[in-house]
Tab-separated table of C-alpha atoms in Angstrom:
chain	number	residue	atom	x	y	z
A	1	MET	CA	87.517	118.093	89.559
A	2	THR	CA	89.844	117.344	92.470
A	3	ARG	CA	92.915	119.523	92.998
A	4	LEU	CA	95.698	117.167	93.991
A	5	LEU	CA	99.173	117.986	95.318
A	6	LEU	CA	101.824	115.252	95.319
A	7	LEU	CA	105.049	115.778	97.269
A	8	THR	CA	107.941	113.454	96.443
A	9	SER	CA	111.643	113.408	97.306
A	10	GLU	CA	112.384	111.250	94.229
A	11	PHE	CA	111.536	112.023	90.640
A	12	VAL	CA	113.068	111.967	87.172
A	13	PRO	CA	115.879	112.461	86.259
A	14	PHE	CA	116.532	110.250	89.307
A	15	HIS	CA	115.189	106.733	88.716
A	16	GLY	CA	113.752	104.985	91.758
A	17	GLY	CA	110.677	103.200	93.015
A	18	ILE	CA	109.226	106.176	94.877
A	19	GLY	CA	109.637	108.442	91.862
A	20	ALA	CA	107.857	105.865	89.707
A	21	TYR	CA	105.087	105.631	92.312
A	22	ALA	CA	104.537	109.397	92.286
A	23	ARG	CA	104.718	109.648	88.493
A	24	GLU	CA	102.252	106.836	87.800
A	25	LEU	CA	99.762	108.106	90.378
A	26	ALA	CA	99.985	111.598	88.885
A	27	ILE	CA	99.494	110.295	85.337
A	28	ALA	CA	96.502	108.157	86.338
A	29	ALA	CA	94.910	110.999	88.324
A	30	THR	CA	95.352	113.423	85.425
A	31	ALA	CA	93.807	110.912	83.000
A	32	ALA	CA	90.824	110.641	85.350
A	33	GLY	CA	90.262	114.404	85.108
A	34	HIS	CA	91.948	115.623	88.279
A	35	GLU	CA	94.160	118.717	88.383
A	36	VAL	CA	97.559	117.523	89.555
A	37	THR	CA	100.575	119.461	90.834
A	38	LEU	CA	103.749	117.592	91.800
A	39	LEU	CA	106.586	119.038	93.892
A	40	ALA	CA	109.999	117.418	93.405
A	41	PRO	CA	113.749	118.180	93.646
A	42	ASP	CA	115.714	119.206	90.557
A	43	TYR	CA	118.974	117.356	91.409
A	44	GLY	CA	120.912	120.417	90.265
A	45	LYS	CA	119.713	119.965	86.678
A	46	ASP	CA	117.578	121.872	84.210
A	47	CYS	CA	114.437	119.715	84.155
A	48	ILE	CA	112.300	121.883	81.856
A	49	GLU	CA	112.388	119.482	78.907
A	50	ILE	CA	111.635	116.479	81.116
A	51	ASP	CA	108.718	118.202	82.781
A	52	ARG	CA	107.230	119.354	79.460
A	53	THR	CA	106.626	115.735	78.492
A	54	LEU	CA	104.415	115.120	81.534
A	55	PRO	CA	100.649	115.699	81.497
A	56	PHE	CA	100.604	117.420	84.904
A	57	THR	CA	102.260	120.449	86.501
A	58	VAL	CA	105.690	119.899	88.043
A	59	LYS	CA	107.146	122.379	90.530
A	60	ARG	CA	110.880	121.973	91.171
A	61	PHE	CA	113.057	123.090	94.049
A	62	ALA	CA	116.839	123.119	94.385
A	63	SER	CA	117.782	119.877	96.104
A	64	GLY	CA	119.180	116.413	95.555
A	65	ALA	CA	118.731	113.164	97.455
A	66	PRO	CA	116.874	113.755	100.743
A	67	THR	CA	118.891	114.317	103.912
A	68	MET	CA	118.038	115.761	107.306
A	69	ARG	CA	120.192	118.764	106.384
A	70	GLY	CA	117.794	119.371	103.494
A	71	LEU	CA	114.726	119.360	105.751
A	72	PRO	CA	114.500	123.167	106.138
A	73	ARG	CA	114.411	123.541	102.355
A	74	ARG	CA	111.571	121.015	102.013
A	75	ILE	CA	109.658	122.785	104.779
A	76	LEU	CA	110.117	126.149	103.047
A	77	GLU	CA	109.034	124.823	99.628
A	78	THR	CA	105.994	123.058	101.074
A	79	TRP	CA	104.841	126.207	102.873
A	80	ARG	CA	105.475	128.355	99.790
A	81	LEU	CA	103.350	126.111	97.575
A	82	LEU	CA	100.501	125.764	100.083
A	83	ARG	CA	100.349	129.547	100.477
A	84	SER	CA	100.094	130.043	96.705
A	85	ALA	CA	97.332	127.540	95.903
A	86	ARG	CA	94.518	125.571	97.454
A	87	PHE	CA	94.269	121.771	97.190
A	88	ASP	CA	91.632	119.165	97.992
A	89	ILE	CA	94.082	116.307	98.533
A	90	ILE	CA	97.703	116.662	99.663
A	91	HIS	CA	99.740	113.493	99.399
A	92	ALA	CA	103.278	112.951	100.719
A	93	ALA	CA	104.537	110.105	98.537
A	94	ASP	CA	107.381	109.334	100.962
A	95	TRP	CA	108.855	109.989	104.384
A	96	PRO	CA	110.954	113.146	103.697
A	97	PHE	CA	107.757	115.210	103.324
A	98	PHE	CA	105.974	113.893	106.438
A	99	ILE	CA	107.476	116.487	108.788
A	100	PRO	CA	107.064	119.440	106.366
A	101	LEU	CA	103.373	118.607	105.980
A	102	ARG	CA	102.792	118.319	109.730
A	103	LEU	CA	104.489	121.686	110.293
A	104	ALA	CA	102.342	123.183	107.520
A	105	SER	CA	99.081	122.246	109.234
A	106	PRO	CA	97.861	125.890	109.453
A	107	LEU	CA	97.946	126.017	105.628
A	108	LEU	CA	96.176	122.741	104.884
A	109	ARG	CA	92.740	124.443	104.715
A	110	ASN	CA	90.712	121.291	105.397
A	111	ALA	CA	92.481	119.342	102.642
A	112	SER	CA	92.592	115.575	102.939
A	113	VAL	CA	96.186	114.616	103.821
A	114	LEU	CA	97.694	111.256	102.855
A	115	LEU	CA	101.054	109.796	103.892
A	116	THR	CA	102.475	106.780	102.029
A	117	VAL	CA	104.800	104.267	103.687
A	118	HIS	CA	106.839	101.843	101.593
A	119	GLY	CA	108.413	99.757	104.388
A	120	THR	CA	111.942	100.805	105.255
A	121	GLU	CA	111.048	104.299	106.464
A	122	ILE	CA	109.053	102.737	109.312
A	123	ILE	CA	112.357	101.391	110.634
A	124	TYR	CA	113.954	104.831	110.190
A	125	MET	CA	111.096	106.541	112.057
A	126	GLN	CA	111.812	104.358	115.105
A	127	GLN	CA	115.288	105.747	115.596
A	128	PRO	CA	115.464	107.848	118.775
A	129	LYS	CA	116.225	111.227	117.153
A	130	ARG	CA	113.404	110.848	114.650
A	131	ARG	CA	110.971	109.545	117.282
A	132	HIS	CA	111.735	112.572	119.442
A	133	MET	CA	111.277	114.980	116.536
A	134	LEU	CA	107.951	113.418	115.541
A	135	GLY	CA	106.687	113.558	119.101
A	136	ALA	CA	107.795	117.169	119.530
A	137	ILE	CA	105.760	118.383	116.540
A	138	GLY	CA	102.602	116.471	117.444
A	139	PHE	CA	102.963	114.158	114.492
A	140	TRP	CA	100.925	111.387	116.103
A	141	ARG	CA	97.962	113.611	116.888
A	142	PRO	CA	94.986	111.706	115.402
A	143	GLY	CA	92.830	113.063	112.640
A	144	TRP	CA	95.220	115.275	110.659
A	145	ALA	CA	96.292	112.611	108.114
A	146	ASN	CA	95.525	109.133	106.797
A	147	TRP	CA	98.055	106.488	105.818
A	148	ILE	CA	98.530	104.532	102.588
A	149	ALA	CA	100.721	101.406	102.744
A	150	ASN	CA	102.088	99.667	99.663
A	151	SER	CA	101.179	96.229	101.046
A	152	ARG	CA	99.378	94.535	103.907
A	153	TYR	CA	102.798	93.693	105.322
A	154	THR	CA	103.782	97.380	105.432
A	155	ALA	CA	100.450	98.364	106.986
A	156	ASP	CA	100.861	95.739	109.712
A	157	LEU	CA	104.464	96.835	110.308
A	158	LEU	CA	103.341	100.451	110.775
A	159	LEU	CA	100.608	99.480	113.245
A	160	ASP	CA	102.949	97.170	115.144
A	161	ARG	CA	105.797	99.686	115.512
A	162	PHE	CA	103.567	102.728	116.085
A	163	PRO	CA	100.471	101.598	118.018
A	164	GLN	CA	99.406	105.232	118.385
A	165	VAL	CA	98.265	105.094	114.748
A	166	PRO	CA	94.554	104.112	114.623
A	167	ALA	CA	94.055	101.074	112.386
A	168	ALA	CA	91.078	102.798	110.760
A	169	MET	CA	93.443	105.465	109.382
A	170	VAL	CA	95.616	102.952	107.495
A	171	ARG	CA	94.811	101.426	104.093
A	172	ALA	CA	96.884	98.898	102.155
A	173	VAL	CA	96.959	99.712	98.432
A	174	PRO	CA	99.263	97.355	96.473
A	175	LEU	CA	101.188	98.868	93.581
A	176	GLY	CA	100.453	98.686	89.858
A	177	VAL	CA	102.316	97.987	86.640
A	178	ALA	CA	102.921	100.902	84.290
A	179	ARG	CA	101.265	100.555	80.897
A	180	GLN	CA	104.562	100.800	79.019
A	181	TRP	CA	105.741	97.581	80.651
A	182	ALA	CA	102.906	95.608	79.105
A	183	THR	CA	103.104	97.392	75.753
A	184	GLY	CA	106.886	96.937	75.671
A	185	ARG	CA	106.674	93.161	75.258
A	186	THR	CA	108.091	91.728	72.061
A	187	ASP	CA	107.813	88.228	70.614
A	188	ARG	CA	110.049	85.887	72.630
A	189	ALA	CA	111.572	84.212	69.586
A	190	ASP	CA	112.338	87.562	67.970
A	191	ALA	CA	113.834	88.936	71.189
A	192	ARG	CA	116.056	85.875	71.633
A	193	ALA	CA	117.145	85.955	68.013
A	194	ALA	CA	118.128	89.629	68.300
A	195	LEU	CA	120.185	88.826	71.411
A	196	ARG	CA	121.579	85.619	69.902
A	197	VAL	CA	120.101	83.361	72.569
A	198	THR	CA	119.642	79.806	71.326
A	199	ASP	CA	116.609	77.661	72.111
A	200	GLU	CA	118.342	75.343	74.566
A	201	ARG	CA	119.505	78.169	76.862
A	202	ILE	CA	117.509	79.010	80.004
A	203	VAL	CA	117.760	82.717	80.789
A	204	ILE	CA	117.378	83.885	84.383
A	205	VAL	CA	117.151	87.651	84.747
A	206	SER	CA	117.616	89.828	87.851
A	207	LEU	CA	116.625	93.490	87.688
A	208	GLY	CA	117.400	96.142	90.282
A	209	ARG	CA	120.234	97.832	92.128
A	210	VAL	CA	123.088	95.405	92.752
A	211	VAL	CA	123.350	95.752	96.528
A	212	PRO	CA	123.633	92.962	99.131
A	213	ARG	CA	120.014	92.937	100.344
A	214	LYS	CA	118.693	92.228	96.839
A	215	GLY	CA	120.246	88.759	97.103
A	216	HIS	CA	122.527	88.523	94.053
A	217	GLY	CA	125.158	86.837	96.204
A	218	VAL	CA	122.626	84.196	97.227
A	219	ILE	CA	121.886	83.506	93.544
A	220	ALA	CA	125.602	83.031	92.834
A	221	ASP	CA	125.863	80.566	95.724
A	222	ALA	CA	122.747	78.714	94.525
A	223	LEU	CA	124.048	78.408	90.964
A	224	ALA	CA	127.247	76.917	92.351
A	225	LEU	CA	125.170	74.161	94.012
A	226	LEU	CA	123.410	73.081	90.824
A	227	PRO	CA	124.556	69.975	88.964
A	228	ARG	CA	127.146	71.050	86.394
A	229	GLU	CA	125.125	69.804	83.403
A	230	LEU	CA	122.051	71.774	84.478
A	231	ALA	CA	123.975	74.941	85.388
A	232	ALA	CA	125.731	74.875	82.016
A	233	ARG	CA	122.366	75.490	80.317
A	234	ILE	CA	121.762	78.734	82.259
A	235	ASP	CA	122.459	82.335	81.289
A	236	TRP	CA	122.127	84.718	84.245
A	237	TRP	CA	121.604	88.338	83.224
A	238	VAL	CA	122.080	90.892	86.013
A	239	ILE	CA	120.556	94.257	85.071
A	240	GLY	CA	121.122	97.233	87.347
A	241	PRO	CA	123.833	99.561	88.613
A	242	ARG	CA	126.551	98.081	90.791
A	243	LEU	CA	126.564	100.656	93.571
A	244	ASN	CA	128.895	98.958	96.043
A	245	ALA	CA	132.421	98.386	94.728
A	246	ASP	CA	133.351	95.786	97.368
A	247	TYR	CA	130.145	93.841	96.762
A	248	ALA	CA	130.631	94.018	93.001
A	249	ALA	CA	134.152	92.601	93.381
A	250	ALA	CA	132.835	89.804	95.605
A	251	LEU	CA	130.190	88.938	92.998
A	252	ASP	CA	132.816	88.873	90.269
A	253	MET	CA	134.795	86.401	92.352
A	254	ALA	CA	131.740	84.275	93.215
A	255	THR	CA	130.657	83.971	89.573
A	256	ARG	CA	134.077	83.560	87.977
A	257	ASP	CA	134.089	79.736	88.040
A	258	LEU	CA	130.345	79.066	87.703
A	259	SER	CA	129.154	76.669	85.031
A	260	ALA	CA	126.294	79.100	84.421
A	261	ARG	CA	127.152	82.015	82.152
A	262	THR	CA	126.855	85.313	84.031
A	263	ASP	CA	126.572	88.773	82.468
A	264	PHE	CA	126.618	91.919	84.620
A	265	LEU	CA	124.925	94.343	82.246
A	266	GLY	CA	124.771	97.435	84.468
A	267	GLY	CA	121.982	99.963	84.146
A	268	LEU	CA	120.311	99.712	80.746
A	269	PRO	CA	117.892	101.974	78.840
A	270	ASP	CA	114.253	100.955	79.232
A	271	THR	CA	114.075	99.611	75.677
A	272	ASP	CA	116.996	97.271	76.367
A	273	VAL	CA	115.503	96.156	79.677
A	274	ARG	CA	112.255	95.249	77.920
A	275	ALA	CA	114.115	93.365	75.210
A	276	ARG	CA	115.969	91.322	77.836
A	277	LEU	CA	112.780	90.558	79.771
A	278	SER	CA	111.054	89.522	76.545
A	279	ALA	CA	113.852	87.032	75.875
A	280	ALA	CA	114.091	85.591	79.407
A	281	ASP	CA	112.604	82.422	80.920
A	282	LEU	CA	112.307	83.329	84.584
A	283	PHE	CA	112.992	86.129	87.048
A	284	CYS	CA	114.990	85.762	90.262
A	285	LEU	CA	115.688	88.275	93.039
A	286	PRO	CA	115.877	86.663	96.511
A	287	GLY	CA	115.842	89.824	98.637
A	288	TYR	CA	116.194	89.790	102.391
A	289	GLN	CA	115.937	92.152	105.363
A	290	ASP	CA	119.409	93.467	106.081
A	291	ASP	CA	120.973	94.273	109.433
A	292	SER	CA	119.802	97.907	109.277
A	293	GLY	CA	116.173	96.793	108.864
A	294	ARG	CA	115.809	97.678	105.185
A	295	VAL	CA	113.269	95.400	103.557
A	296	GLU	CA	111.070	95.073	100.465
A	297	GLY	CA	107.704	96.501	101.443
A	298	PHE	CA	106.062	95.030	98.337
A	299	GLY	CA	108.268	94.119	95.363
A	300	LEU	CA	106.900	95.865	92.282
A	301	VAL	CA	109.708	94.470	90.126
A	302	PHE	CA	108.125	91.006	90.385
A	303	LEU	CA	104.872	92.306	88.909
A	304	GLU	CA	106.835	94.068	86.173
A	305	ALA	CA	108.592	90.815	85.335
A	306	GLY	CA	105.214	89.091	85.383
A	307	ALA	CA	104.008	91.514	82.707
A	308	TYR	CA	106.486	89.705	80.434
A	309	GLY	CA	105.121	86.294	81.342
A	310	LEU	CA	108.040	85.498	83.651
A	311	PRO	CA	107.505	83.394	86.774
A	312	SER	CA	109.539	84.623	89.742
A	313	ILE	CA	111.761	82.944	92.281
A	314	ALA	CA	111.826	85.114	95.393
A	315	THR	CA	111.817	84.982	99.174
A	316	ARG	CA	109.278	85.048	101.981
A	317	SER	CA	110.559	88.466	102.986
A	318	GLY	CA	108.620	91.618	103.779
A	319	GLY	CA	105.777	92.209	101.349
A	320	ILE	CA	107.199	90.049	98.548
A	321	PRO	CA	104.636	87.234	99.115
A	322	GLU	CA	101.932	89.743	98.140
A	323	ALA	CA	103.650	90.315	94.791
A	324	VAL	CA	104.629	86.672	94.162
A	325	GLU	CA	101.993	84.036	94.935
A	326	ASP	CA	103.869	80.909	95.964
A	327	GLY	CA	103.097	78.007	93.655
A	328	ILE	CA	100.954	80.181	91.382
A	329	THR	CA	103.013	83.031	89.900
A	330	GLY	CA	106.353	81.746	91.149
A	331	LEU	CA	108.205	79.997	93.948
A	332	LEU	CA	109.145	81.431	97.339
A	333	VAL	CA	112.072	80.261	99.457
A	334	PRO	CA	113.462	81.323	102.864
A	335	GLU	CA	115.804	84.296	103.073
A	336	ARG	CA	119.549	83.699	102.568
A	337	ASP	CA	119.098	79.989	101.768
A	338	PRO	CA	121.183	79.041	98.698
A	339	ALA	CA	120.194	75.362	98.890
A	340	ALA	CA	116.469	76.128	98.819
A	341	LEU	CA	117.028	78.647	96.022
A	342	ALA	CA	119.018	76.102	94.002
A	343	ASP	CA	116.176	73.610	94.368
A	344	ALA	CA	113.626	76.187	93.152
A	345	ILE	CA	115.799	77.120	90.173
A	346	ALA	CA	116.240	73.460	89.255
A	347	ARG	CA	112.488	72.820	89.436
A	348	LEU	CA	111.672	75.642	87.040
A	349	VAL	CA	114.583	75.003	84.696
A	350	GLU	CA	113.666	71.323	84.325
A	351	ASP	CA	109.888	71.784	84.062
A	352	PRO	CA	108.885	73.942	81.075
A	353	GLN	CA	105.196	73.261	81.680
A	354	MET	CA	105.447	74.659	85.211
A	355	ARG	CA	107.303	77.707	83.874
A	356	ALA	CA	104.608	78.281	81.260
A	357	ARG	CA	101.740	77.841	83.741
A	358	MET	CA	103.261	80.181	86.322
A	359	GLY	CA	104.275	82.650	83.617
A	360	MET	CA	100.676	82.894	82.388
A	361	ALA	CA	99.432	83.425	85.955
A	362	ALA	CA	102.118	86.066	86.569
A	363	ARG	CA	101.088	87.922	83.428
A	364	ALA	CA	97.414	87.816	84.408
A	365	LYS	CA	98.261	89.204	87.853
A	366	ALA	CA	100.369	91.977	86.329
A	367	ASP	CA	97.712	92.883	83.760
A	368	ALA	CA	95.118	93.198	86.540
A	369	SER	CA	97.393	95.463	88.621
A	370	THR	CA	96.822	98.831	86.957
A	371	TRP	CA	97.823	102.263	88.192
A	372	ASP	CA	94.299	103.476	87.513
A	373	SER	CA	93.015	101.046	90.139
A	374	VAL	CA	95.802	102.118	92.531
A	375	MET	CA	94.886	105.765	91.981
A	376	ARG	CA	91.174	105.156	92.601
A	377	SER	CA	91.885	103.138	95.741
A	378	THR	CA	94.198	105.884	96.960
A	379	TYR	CA	92.126	108.986	96.176
A	380	GLY	CA	88.625	107.535	95.767
A	381	GLY	CA	86.269	107.794	92.813
C-alpha cells in the first residue's frame, strides 16, 4: 500500500479545475488501495460535512484563494504535516505548493515528489520576482522532483521556458472524465421535453466561467454572421458564473439583437448542468491565449461534453487540440476568428450526420479517458 500526500490550493467548497483534478486523483488512488491524505484550504468555512463524504483523509488549513501573502501559511502547514507522518509519494497538484515542498526538502524522507503543471502557471513562474525566488531556493536543482503535465502542449511549454528542467523528468498525462459525468446522461428526447426544447431547435451549449479568454464574445460575433434563417434555429445556452461585470454587460449588448436565442444561465447545480448537456446538440467554447499569457493547458470541459455525445467547436489554442480531435470529435478554428467559427457552426448545424458521427467519436474518447488510467500513469501500478 502506497502512502500518498496530495497538496492542493483548490478544493471543495471552491469549484475549479485544479480542485477536481486533486479530488479525482485521490478517489482513484483510494479505490486502488492506496492510503491518501489531501491537504487543502478551508475558505473560512466548516468543511467537516463535506470531508466526511470523501473516501480519503482531508486535512484543512485556514486559508482562501492562494496569494503570495499566504505563502508562509502554506509553508508552515506543509512542514507540520510532513513532520507528523511519512509518505511514499508527495504530489503538489498546483503551483502554490511548489515552493513549500522545495523548502521542506529535509522532511521528504526519500519520498517521490511530483509537481503538476496545468499551463498558465508556467507563464507566472517566468515573472522576474518568481524566477528570482525559485533560483534562490535551489528549485531547479535536478533530482528532487519529477513533473506531470496535463498535456503534451504543457510539457513542451515547460521545457521551452525552463530549459534547466531535464526532459526525462517530465511526463504528459492527459486528464480524465469523472464517472458521474458519464452516469449523469439522460435520454436526449426526455431531457429536451423536460426543458421544452422542440425538435427543430439546435442547442449550442457553452460551459465554464464567463471571462474574455473563454471566447463567449467570439461566439456572439460568429452568430451575428450566420444567415438569419439558420441563426433563428439556434438556442445558445451559456452556463457558468459571469465574473466580470463589464464583460457581462458587453455580452448582453452583443447578443441583444441576435437572431439566435441566447440564455445566460449562470452557475447551475451539477444535476441541471447534466440535464442541459443531455438536451444539447453541440458544444462550443473558442478559448484563446489572453494578453497576460493565460491559456488552456488541456481543455477537460471538451471531454466532459463528449461524455454526453456532443461534438465540440473549439480553437487551435494551447492544449485544446489534444482534447478535441479536429474532424473526428469536433472542429477546430483559429483563435479570435468569428468568420471561421461561424462557418464551423453552420457546417454542424446543417449536417446532422456529421454531428452524430463526431458525437459518437467524442463519447468514445471521453469513455476511454478515465481517472483510474490518469492515476496509474501518474503514480504507477
